[in-house]
Structures are given as C-alpha cells and as structure tokens.
mmCIF file of C-alpha atoms in Angstrom:
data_model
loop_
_atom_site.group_PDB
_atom_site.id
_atom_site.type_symbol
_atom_site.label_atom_id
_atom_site.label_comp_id
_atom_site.label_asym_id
_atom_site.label_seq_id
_atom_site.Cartn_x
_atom_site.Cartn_y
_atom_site.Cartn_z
ATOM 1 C CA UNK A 1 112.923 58.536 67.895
ATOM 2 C CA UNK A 2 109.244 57.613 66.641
ATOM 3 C CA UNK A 3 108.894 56.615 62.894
ATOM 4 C CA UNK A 4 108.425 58.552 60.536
ATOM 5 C CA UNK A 5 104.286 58.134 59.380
ATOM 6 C CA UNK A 6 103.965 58.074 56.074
ATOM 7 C CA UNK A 7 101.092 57.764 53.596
ATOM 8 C CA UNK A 8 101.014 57.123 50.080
ATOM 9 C CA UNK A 9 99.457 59.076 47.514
ATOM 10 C CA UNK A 10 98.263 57.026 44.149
ATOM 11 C CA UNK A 11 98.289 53.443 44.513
ATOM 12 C CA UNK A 12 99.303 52.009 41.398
ATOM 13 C CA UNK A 13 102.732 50.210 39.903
ATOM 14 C CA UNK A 14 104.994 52.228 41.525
ATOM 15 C CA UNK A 15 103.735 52.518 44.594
ATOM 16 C CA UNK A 16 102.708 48.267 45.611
ATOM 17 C CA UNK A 17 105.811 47.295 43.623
ATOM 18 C CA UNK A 18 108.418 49.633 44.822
ATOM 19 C CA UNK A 19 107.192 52.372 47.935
ATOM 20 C CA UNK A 20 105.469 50.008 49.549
ATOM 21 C CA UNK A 21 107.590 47.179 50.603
ATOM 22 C CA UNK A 22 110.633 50.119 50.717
ATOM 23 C CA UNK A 23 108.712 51.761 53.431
ATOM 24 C CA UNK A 24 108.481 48.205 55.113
ATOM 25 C CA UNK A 25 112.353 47.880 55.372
ATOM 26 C CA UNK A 26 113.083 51.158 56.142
ATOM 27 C CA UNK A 27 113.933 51.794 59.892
ATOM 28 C CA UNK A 28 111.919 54.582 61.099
ATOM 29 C CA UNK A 29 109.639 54.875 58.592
ATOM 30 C CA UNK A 30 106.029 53.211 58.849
ATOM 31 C CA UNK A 31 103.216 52.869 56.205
ATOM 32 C CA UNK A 32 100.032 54.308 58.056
ATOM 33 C CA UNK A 33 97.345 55.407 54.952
ATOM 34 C CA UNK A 34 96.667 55.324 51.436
ATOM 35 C CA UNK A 35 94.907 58.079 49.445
ATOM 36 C CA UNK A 36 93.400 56.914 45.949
ATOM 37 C CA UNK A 37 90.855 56.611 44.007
ATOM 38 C CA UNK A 38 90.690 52.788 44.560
ATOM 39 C CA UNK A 39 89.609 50.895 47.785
ATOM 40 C CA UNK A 40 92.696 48.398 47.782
ATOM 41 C CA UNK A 41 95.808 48.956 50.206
ATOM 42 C CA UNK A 42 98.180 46.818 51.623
ATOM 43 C CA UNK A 43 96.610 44.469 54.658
ATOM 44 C CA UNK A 44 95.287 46.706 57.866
ATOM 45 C CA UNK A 45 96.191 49.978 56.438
ATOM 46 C CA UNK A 46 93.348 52.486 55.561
ATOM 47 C CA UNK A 47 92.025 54.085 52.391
ATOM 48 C CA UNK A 48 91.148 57.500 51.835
ATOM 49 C CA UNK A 49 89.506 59.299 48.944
ATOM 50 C CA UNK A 50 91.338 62.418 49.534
ATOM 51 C CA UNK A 51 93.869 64.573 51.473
ATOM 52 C CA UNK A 52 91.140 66.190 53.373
ATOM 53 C CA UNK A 53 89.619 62.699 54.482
ATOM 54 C CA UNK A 54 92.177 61.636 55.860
ATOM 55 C CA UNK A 55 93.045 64.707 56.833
ATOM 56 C CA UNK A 56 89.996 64.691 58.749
ATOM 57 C CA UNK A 57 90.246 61.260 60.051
ATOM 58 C CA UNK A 58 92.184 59.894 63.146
ATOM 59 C CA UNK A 59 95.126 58.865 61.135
ATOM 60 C CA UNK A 60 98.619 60.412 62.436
ATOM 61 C CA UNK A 61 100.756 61.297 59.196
ATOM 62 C CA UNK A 62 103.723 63.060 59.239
ATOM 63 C CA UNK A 63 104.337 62.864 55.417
ATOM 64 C CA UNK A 64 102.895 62.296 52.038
ATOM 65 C CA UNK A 65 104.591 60.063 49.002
ATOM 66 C CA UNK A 66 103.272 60.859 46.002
ATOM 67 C CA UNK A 67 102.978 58.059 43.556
ATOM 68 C CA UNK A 68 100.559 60.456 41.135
ATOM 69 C CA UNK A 69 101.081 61.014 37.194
ATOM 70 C CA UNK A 70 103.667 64.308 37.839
ATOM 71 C CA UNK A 71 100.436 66.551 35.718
ATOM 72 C CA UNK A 72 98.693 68.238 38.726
ATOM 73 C CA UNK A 73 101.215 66.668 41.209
ATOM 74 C CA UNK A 74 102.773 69.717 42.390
ATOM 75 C CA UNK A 75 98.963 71.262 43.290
ATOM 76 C CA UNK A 76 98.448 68.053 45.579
ATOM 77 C CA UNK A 77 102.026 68.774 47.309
ATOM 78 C CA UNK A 78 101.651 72.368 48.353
ATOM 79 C CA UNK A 79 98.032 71.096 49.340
ATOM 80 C CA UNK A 80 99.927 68.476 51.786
ATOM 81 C CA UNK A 81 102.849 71.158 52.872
ATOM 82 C CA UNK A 82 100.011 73.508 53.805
ATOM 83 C CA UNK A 83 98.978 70.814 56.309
ATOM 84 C CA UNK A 84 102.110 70.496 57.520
ATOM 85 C CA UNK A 85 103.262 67.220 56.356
ATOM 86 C CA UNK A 86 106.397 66.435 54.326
ATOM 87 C CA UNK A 87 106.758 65.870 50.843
ATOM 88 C CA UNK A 88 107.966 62.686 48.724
ATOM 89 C CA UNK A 89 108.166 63.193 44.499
ATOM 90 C CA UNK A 90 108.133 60.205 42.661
ATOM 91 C CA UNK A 91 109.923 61.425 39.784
ATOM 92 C CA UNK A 92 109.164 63.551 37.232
ATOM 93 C CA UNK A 93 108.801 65.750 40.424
ATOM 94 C CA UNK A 94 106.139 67.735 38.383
ATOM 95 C CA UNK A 95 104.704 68.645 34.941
ATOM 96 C CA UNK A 96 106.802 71.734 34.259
ATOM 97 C CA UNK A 97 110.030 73.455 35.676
ATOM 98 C CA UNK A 98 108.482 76.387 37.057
ATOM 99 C CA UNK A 99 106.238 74.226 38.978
ATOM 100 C CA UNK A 100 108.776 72.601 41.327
ATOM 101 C CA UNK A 101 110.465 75.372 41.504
ATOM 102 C CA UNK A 102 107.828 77.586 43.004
ATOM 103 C CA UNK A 103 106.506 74.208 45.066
ATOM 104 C CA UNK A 104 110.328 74.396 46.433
ATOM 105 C CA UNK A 105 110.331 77.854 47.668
ATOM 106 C CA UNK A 106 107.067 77.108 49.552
ATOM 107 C CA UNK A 107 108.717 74.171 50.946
ATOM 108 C CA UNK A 108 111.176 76.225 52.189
ATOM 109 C CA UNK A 109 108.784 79.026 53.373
ATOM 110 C CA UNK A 110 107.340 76.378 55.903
ATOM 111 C CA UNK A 111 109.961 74.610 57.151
ATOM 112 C CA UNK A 112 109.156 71.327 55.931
ATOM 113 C CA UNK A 113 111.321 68.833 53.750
ATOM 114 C CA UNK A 114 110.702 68.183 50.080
ATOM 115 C CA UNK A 115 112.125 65.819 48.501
ATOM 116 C CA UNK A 116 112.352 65.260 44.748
ATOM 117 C CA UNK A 117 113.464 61.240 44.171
ATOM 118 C CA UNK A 118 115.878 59.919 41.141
ATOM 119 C CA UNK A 119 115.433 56.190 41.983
ATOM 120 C CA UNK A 120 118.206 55.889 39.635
ATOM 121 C CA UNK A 121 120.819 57.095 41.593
ATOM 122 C CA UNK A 122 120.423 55.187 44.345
ATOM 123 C CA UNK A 123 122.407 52.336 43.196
ATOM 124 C CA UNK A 124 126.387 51.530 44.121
ATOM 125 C CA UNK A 125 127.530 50.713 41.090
ATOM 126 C CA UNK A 126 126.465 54.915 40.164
ATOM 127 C CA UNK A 127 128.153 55.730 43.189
ATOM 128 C CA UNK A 128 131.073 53.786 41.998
ATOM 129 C CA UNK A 129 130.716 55.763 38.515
ATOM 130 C CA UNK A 130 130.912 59.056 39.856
ATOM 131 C CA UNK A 131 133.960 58.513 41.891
ATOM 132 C CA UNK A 132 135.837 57.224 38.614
ATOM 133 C CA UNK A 133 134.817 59.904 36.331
ATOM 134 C CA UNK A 134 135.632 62.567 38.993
ATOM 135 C CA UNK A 135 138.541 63.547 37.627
ATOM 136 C CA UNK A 136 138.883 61.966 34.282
ATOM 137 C CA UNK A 137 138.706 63.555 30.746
ATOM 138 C CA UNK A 138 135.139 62.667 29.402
ATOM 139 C CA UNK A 139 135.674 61.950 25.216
ATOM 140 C CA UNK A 140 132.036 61.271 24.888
ATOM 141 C CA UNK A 141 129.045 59.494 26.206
ATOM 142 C CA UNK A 142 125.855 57.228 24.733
ATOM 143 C CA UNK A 143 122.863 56.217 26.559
ATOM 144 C CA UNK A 144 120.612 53.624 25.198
ATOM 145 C CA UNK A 145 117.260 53.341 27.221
ATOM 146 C CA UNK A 146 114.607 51.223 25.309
ATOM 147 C CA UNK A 147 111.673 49.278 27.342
ATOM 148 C CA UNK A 148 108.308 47.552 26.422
ATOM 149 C CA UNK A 149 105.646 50.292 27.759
ATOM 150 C CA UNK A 150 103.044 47.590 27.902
ATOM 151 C CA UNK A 151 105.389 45.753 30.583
ATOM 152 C CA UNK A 152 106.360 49.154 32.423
ATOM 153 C CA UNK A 153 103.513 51.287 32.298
ATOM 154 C CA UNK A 154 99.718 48.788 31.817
ATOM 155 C CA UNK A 155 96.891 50.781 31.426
ATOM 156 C CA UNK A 156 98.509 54.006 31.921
ATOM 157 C CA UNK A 157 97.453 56.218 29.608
ATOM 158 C CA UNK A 158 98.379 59.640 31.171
ATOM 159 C CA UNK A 159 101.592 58.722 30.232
ATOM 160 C CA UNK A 160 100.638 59.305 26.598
ATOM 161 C CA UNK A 161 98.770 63.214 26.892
ATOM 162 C CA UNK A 162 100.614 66.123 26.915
ATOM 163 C CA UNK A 163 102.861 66.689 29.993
ATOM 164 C CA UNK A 164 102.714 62.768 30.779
ATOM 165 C CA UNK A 165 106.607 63.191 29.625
ATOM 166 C CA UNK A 166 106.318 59.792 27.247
ATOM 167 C CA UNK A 167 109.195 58.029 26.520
ATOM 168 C CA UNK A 168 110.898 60.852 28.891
ATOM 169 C CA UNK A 169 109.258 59.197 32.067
ATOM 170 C CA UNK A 170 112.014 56.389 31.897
ATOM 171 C CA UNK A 171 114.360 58.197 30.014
ATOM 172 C CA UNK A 172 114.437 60.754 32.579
ATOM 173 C CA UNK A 173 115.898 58.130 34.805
ATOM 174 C CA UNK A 174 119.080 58.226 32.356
ATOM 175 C CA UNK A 175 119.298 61.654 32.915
ATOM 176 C CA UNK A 176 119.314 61.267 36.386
ATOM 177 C CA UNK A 177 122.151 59.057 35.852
ATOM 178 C CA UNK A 178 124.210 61.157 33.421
ATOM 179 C CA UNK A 179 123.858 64.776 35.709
ATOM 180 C CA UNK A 180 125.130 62.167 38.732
ATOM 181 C CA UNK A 181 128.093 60.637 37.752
ATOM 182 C CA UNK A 182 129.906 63.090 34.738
ATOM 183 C CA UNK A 183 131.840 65.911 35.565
ATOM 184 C CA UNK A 184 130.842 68.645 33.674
ATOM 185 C CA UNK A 185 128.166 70.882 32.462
ATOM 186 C CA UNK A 186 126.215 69.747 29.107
ATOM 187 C CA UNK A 187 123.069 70.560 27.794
ATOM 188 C CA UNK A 188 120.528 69.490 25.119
ATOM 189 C CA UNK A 189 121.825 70.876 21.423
ATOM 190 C CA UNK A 190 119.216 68.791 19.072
ATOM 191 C CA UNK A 191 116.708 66.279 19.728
ATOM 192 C CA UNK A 192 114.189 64.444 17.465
ATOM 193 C CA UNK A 193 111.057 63.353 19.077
ATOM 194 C CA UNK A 194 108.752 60.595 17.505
ATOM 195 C CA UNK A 195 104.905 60.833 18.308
ATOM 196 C CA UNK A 196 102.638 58.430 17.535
ATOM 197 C CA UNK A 197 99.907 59.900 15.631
ATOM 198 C CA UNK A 198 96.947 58.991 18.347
ATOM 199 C CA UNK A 199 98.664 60.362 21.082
ATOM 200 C CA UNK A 200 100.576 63.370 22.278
ATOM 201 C CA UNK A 201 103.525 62.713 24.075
ATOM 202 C CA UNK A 202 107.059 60.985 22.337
ATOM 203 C CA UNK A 203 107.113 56.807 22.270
ATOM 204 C CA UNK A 204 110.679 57.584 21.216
ATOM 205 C CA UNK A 205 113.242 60.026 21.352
ATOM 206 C CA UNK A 206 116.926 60.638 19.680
ATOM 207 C CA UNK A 207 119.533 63.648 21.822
ATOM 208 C CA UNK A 208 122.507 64.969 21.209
ATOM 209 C CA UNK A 209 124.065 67.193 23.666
ATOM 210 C CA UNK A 210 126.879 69.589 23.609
ATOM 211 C CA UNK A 211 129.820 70.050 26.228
ATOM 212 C CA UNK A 212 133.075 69.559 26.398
ATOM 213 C CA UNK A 213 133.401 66.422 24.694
ATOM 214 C CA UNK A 214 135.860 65.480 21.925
ATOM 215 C CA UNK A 215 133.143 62.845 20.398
ATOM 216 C CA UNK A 216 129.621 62.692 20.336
ATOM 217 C CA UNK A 217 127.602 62.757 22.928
ATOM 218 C CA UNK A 218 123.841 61.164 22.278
ATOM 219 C CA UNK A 219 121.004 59.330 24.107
ATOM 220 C CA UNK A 220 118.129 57.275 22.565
ATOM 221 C CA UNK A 221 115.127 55.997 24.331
ATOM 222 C CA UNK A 222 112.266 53.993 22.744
ATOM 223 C CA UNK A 223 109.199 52.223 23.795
ATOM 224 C CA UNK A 224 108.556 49.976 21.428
ATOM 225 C CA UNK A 225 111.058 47.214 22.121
ATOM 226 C CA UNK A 226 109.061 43.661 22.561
ATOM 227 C CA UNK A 227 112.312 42.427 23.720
ATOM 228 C CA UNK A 228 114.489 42.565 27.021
ATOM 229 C CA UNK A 229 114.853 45.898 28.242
ATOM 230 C CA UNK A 230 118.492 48.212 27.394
ATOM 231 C CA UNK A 231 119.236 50.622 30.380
ATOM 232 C CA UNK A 232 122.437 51.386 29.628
ATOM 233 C CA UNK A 233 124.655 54.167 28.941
ATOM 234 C CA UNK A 234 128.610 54.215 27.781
ATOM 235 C CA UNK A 235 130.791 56.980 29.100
ATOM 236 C CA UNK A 236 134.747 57.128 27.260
ATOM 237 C CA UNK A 237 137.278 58.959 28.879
ATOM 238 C CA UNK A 238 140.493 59.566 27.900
ATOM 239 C CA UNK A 239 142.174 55.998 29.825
ATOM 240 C CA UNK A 240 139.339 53.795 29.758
ATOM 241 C CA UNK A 241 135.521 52.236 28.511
ATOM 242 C CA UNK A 242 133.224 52.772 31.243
ATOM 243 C CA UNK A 243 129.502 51.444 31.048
ATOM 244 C CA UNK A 244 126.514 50.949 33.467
ATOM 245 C CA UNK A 245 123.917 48.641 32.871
ATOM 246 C CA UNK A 246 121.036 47.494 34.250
ATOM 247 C CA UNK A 247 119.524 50.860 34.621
ATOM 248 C CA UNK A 248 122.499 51.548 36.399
ATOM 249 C CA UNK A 249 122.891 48.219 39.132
ATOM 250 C CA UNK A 250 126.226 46.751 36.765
ATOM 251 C CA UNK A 251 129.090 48.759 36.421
ATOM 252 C CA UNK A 252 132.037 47.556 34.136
ATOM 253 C CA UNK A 253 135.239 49.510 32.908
ATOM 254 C CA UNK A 254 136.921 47.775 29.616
ATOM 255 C CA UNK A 255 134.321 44.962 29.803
ATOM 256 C CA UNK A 256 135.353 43.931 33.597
ATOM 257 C CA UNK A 257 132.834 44.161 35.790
ATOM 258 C CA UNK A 258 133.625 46.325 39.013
ATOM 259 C CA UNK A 259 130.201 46.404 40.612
ATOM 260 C CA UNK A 260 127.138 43.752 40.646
ATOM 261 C CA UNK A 261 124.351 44.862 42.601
ATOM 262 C CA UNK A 262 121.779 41.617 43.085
ATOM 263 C CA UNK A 263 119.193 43.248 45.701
ATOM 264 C CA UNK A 264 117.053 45.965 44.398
ATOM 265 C CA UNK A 265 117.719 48.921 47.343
ATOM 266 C CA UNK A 266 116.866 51.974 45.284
ATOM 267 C CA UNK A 267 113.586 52.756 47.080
ATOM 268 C CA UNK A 268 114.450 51.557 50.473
ATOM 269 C CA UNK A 269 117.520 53.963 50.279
ATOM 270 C CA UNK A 270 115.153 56.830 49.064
ATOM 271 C CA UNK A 271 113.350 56.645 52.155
ATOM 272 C CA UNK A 272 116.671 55.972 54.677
ATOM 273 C CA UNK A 273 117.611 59.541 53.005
ATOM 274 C CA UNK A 274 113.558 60.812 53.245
ATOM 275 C CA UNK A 275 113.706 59.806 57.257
ATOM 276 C CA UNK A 276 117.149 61.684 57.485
ATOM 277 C CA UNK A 277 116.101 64.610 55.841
ATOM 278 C CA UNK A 278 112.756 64.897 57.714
ATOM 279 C CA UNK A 279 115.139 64.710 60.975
ATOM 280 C CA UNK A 280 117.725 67.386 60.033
ATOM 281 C CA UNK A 281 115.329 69.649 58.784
ATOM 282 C CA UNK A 282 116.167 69.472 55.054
ATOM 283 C CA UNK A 283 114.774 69.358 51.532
ATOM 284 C CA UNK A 284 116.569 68.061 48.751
ATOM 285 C CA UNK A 285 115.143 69.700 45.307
ATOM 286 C CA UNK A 286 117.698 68.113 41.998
ATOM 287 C CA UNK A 287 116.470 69.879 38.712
ATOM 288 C CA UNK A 288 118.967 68.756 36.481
ATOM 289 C CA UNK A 289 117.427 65.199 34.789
ATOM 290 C CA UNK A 290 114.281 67.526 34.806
ATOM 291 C CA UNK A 291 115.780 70.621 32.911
ATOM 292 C CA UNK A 292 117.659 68.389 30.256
ATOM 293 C CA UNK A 293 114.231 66.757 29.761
ATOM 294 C CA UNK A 294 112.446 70.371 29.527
ATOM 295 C CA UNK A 295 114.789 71.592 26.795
ATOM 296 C CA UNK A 296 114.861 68.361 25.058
ATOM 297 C CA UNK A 297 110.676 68.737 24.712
ATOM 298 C CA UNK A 298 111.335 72.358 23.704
ATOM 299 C CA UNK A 299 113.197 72.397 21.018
ATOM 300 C CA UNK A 300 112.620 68.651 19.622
ATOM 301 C CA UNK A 301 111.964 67.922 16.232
ATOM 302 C CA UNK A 302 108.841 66.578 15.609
ATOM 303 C CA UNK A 303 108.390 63.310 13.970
ATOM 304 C CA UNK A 304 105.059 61.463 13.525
ATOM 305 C CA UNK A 305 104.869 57.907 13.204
ATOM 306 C CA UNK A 306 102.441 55.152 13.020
ATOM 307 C CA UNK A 307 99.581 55.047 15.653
ATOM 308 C CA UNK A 308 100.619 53.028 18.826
ATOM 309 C CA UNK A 309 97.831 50.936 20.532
ATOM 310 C CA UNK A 310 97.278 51.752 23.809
#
C-alpha cells in the first residue's frame, strides 16, 4: 500500500520536536508539506502559507496534522475535510465542546477519518494501568501535574488568552490519563482556578471530583514550578498503591516498579493508529479529558494572583 502523505499544519514545538521525526518512523506514513506562517521546514520538504496554496500546488496530500493553538483549529479542519483530506488534532482537539463535536459529525458526513490525539495514552506503562484497575475497587485518586511554562511552552502566548486552556493544555494530558485507565464514571464537583492578573487563562488549577470513591479524589496542576517537572498521578484501590509517573512512561504498584518505558513512542504510535484508521475507514473522536476540562473552566472558582511575565 502507498504511504500515507501527510502535511503538517503549524510548525512550532510540537510539531519539529514530536510530529515530525514520529512521521519519520512511522511505516506508511511520509512527511510531504508544511503549512505556516514561517518559511522553515524540515530539509527538502515545502512550505506553504495556506491550505489553499498548497492546495493549489503540485503537492499530493492525503492528510493534514494540525499542530495549531486548538482557538480556530476546528475552522481549519472542516476547511481540510472539505478537500478531502484526513484529519490529525493535536490535543485540545478544539476551543470548545460543541466545536469538535459538530467538526465530528462532518467528519463522518464525508467519509473521512478524524482523529482527536491524547499523546498521553500512548504509553505501556497506561496500558499496563488500565488492565490492573479493570476490575479493582478504586478508594481514591490524586494527580499532581506541575511544569515550568517557560521550558514547555517559549513564546507562546496564545496559551495565556481566553480559550488557550492555560494550565489545562498539560493538565488535560492527566485527564487523558485518568478517563483511560479508571473504571468508572466521575466528573468535576469543585475546582479553583488561579489567573494571573495580566492574562486570561489559569497558570494553576486545584479539582476535586466526585464518583464512587471512598476518599478524595483531587488533581492539581501548576505552571510555576522552576524545578523538575511532576507528571504524576496516584490511584488506591482497595489491595494496593498504584502510581504513574513520568507523565505516564513509569508505572509502580506499592513502590515496585512494573513498567519502565526508556524510548519516547507516544507520537510515532499516534500515527501507526492515524495510518490504520485512514485504511479501515475510521475516525476516532475521545471527549472525555476534554469535557472534564470544560466543566472544570465552567464552574471554577476564580482566584487572581500576582501578574506572571510572559
């Protein structure tokens, strides 16, 4: 079968550190274009301005990867189903809820595969997780997801206006985590956001949920840690300690670890699964991580704190 030609959409972190070399190991996938703003791409492959210039050029694509702030990114995706290419989210999949859920129907009214990414998840230690959990009694659960922004996110200030999600763009990859790998429904009860008074969205945020949990269950994210980043989250169940750290790549039950994942794979498996849907005809849409972060904005608390230097 011929590869899959994809090109990339917003060339900036995300894309050169992760999509980029991802698409590179992937079997059947090939990087053919890049559409941004900027005129730098990996060597030999071409820069466009736009979907419609390249559109309009002699470029092949089968698919679009969109490595855009998620404000405005749903717009550029039905713009790229319309011309009958598939669809990669970099996640947040979109601003709102309603958003990706109307961009999902239209997905499905042409035939073409959408495909909504949780990097997160792609790890085997959370694979690991979820099998464990399946069928355990979950007492209670505590995610602690703090990162320098500086380090993670230079020079991005979209991150900061409204719908730029804040702290919730890493946090969200928690989330991602949590819906994955625990058996039951919970949802958002309280949540205190902290805004920074020269900007919009949270730089921190504190969550409890409810379910059907005999202890608390709570997340924090910051992102004002100078020091090593904490992506981890703690999950009791009625037999045993389980925790996954490492945003998810170290997986230990009573302090022994089970699962150490070394090699970063989480984007080149995004794309094995992108190919694979493309070639059965599917789309793969997950809401959850994106409704928990929805309520969670909704009915937050606000708290304003000092202003945060860009």
């Amino acid at each position: 079968m011929t590869n899959l030609r994809i090109a990339i959409m917003g060339y900036g972190k995300i894309a050169k550190d992760q999509h980029v070399p991802a698409i590179a190991k992937t079997d059947g996938a090939e990087l053919v274009a890049i559409v941004s703003s900027r005129s730098e791409s990996p060597e030999g492959v071409p820069v466009f301005a736009s979907l419609k210039e390249l559109a309009d050029s002699a470029v092949a694509v089968d698919a679009i990867a969109l490595c855009t702030p998620p404000k405005g990114r749903t717009k550029i995706a039905r713009d790229a189903l319309s011309r009958g290419w598939h669809v990669l989210l970099e996640k947040p999949p979109g601003a709102t809820l309603t958003e990706v859920e109307h961009l999902s129907d239209y997905a499905e009214s042409t035939g073409l595969t959408l495909f909504a990414t949780w990097h997160a998840q792609y790890n085997e230690a959370v694979d690991k997780a979820a099998a464990l959990l399946a069928n355990q009694e979950i007492i209670s659960f505590a995610i602690h997801w703090c990162e320098n922004v500086r380090k993670w996110h230079p020079g991005q200030t979209w991150i900061w206006e409204a719908g730029g999600f804040g702290v919730f763009d890493p946090g969200i990859n928690a989330l991602s985590i949590a819906t994955k790998i625990l058996p039951m429904d919970f949802h958002v009860h309280e949540a205190s956001l902290f805004v920074a008074e020269n900007h919009q969205a949270p730089i921190a945020a504190d969550i409890k949920f409810s379910g059907s949990f005999a202890e608390e269950a709570s997340a924090h994210f910051d992102f004002r840690t100078t020091d090593d980043e904490i992506w981890t989250m703690t999950v009791k169940t009625n037999a045993h300690s389980l925790s996954l750290e490492r945003g998810g790549s170290l997986l230990k039950i009573d302090d022994q670890v089970i699962v150490k994942q070394h090699a970063n794979e989480e984007y080149r498996l995004i794309y094995e699964e992108f190919v694979n849907l493309v070639r059965t005809g599917q789309s793969n849409v997950d809401l959850a991580p994106l409704k928990l972060t929805a309520d969670a904005l909704m009915i937050g608390r606000r708290h304003s704190v000092a202003p945060f230097p860009d």
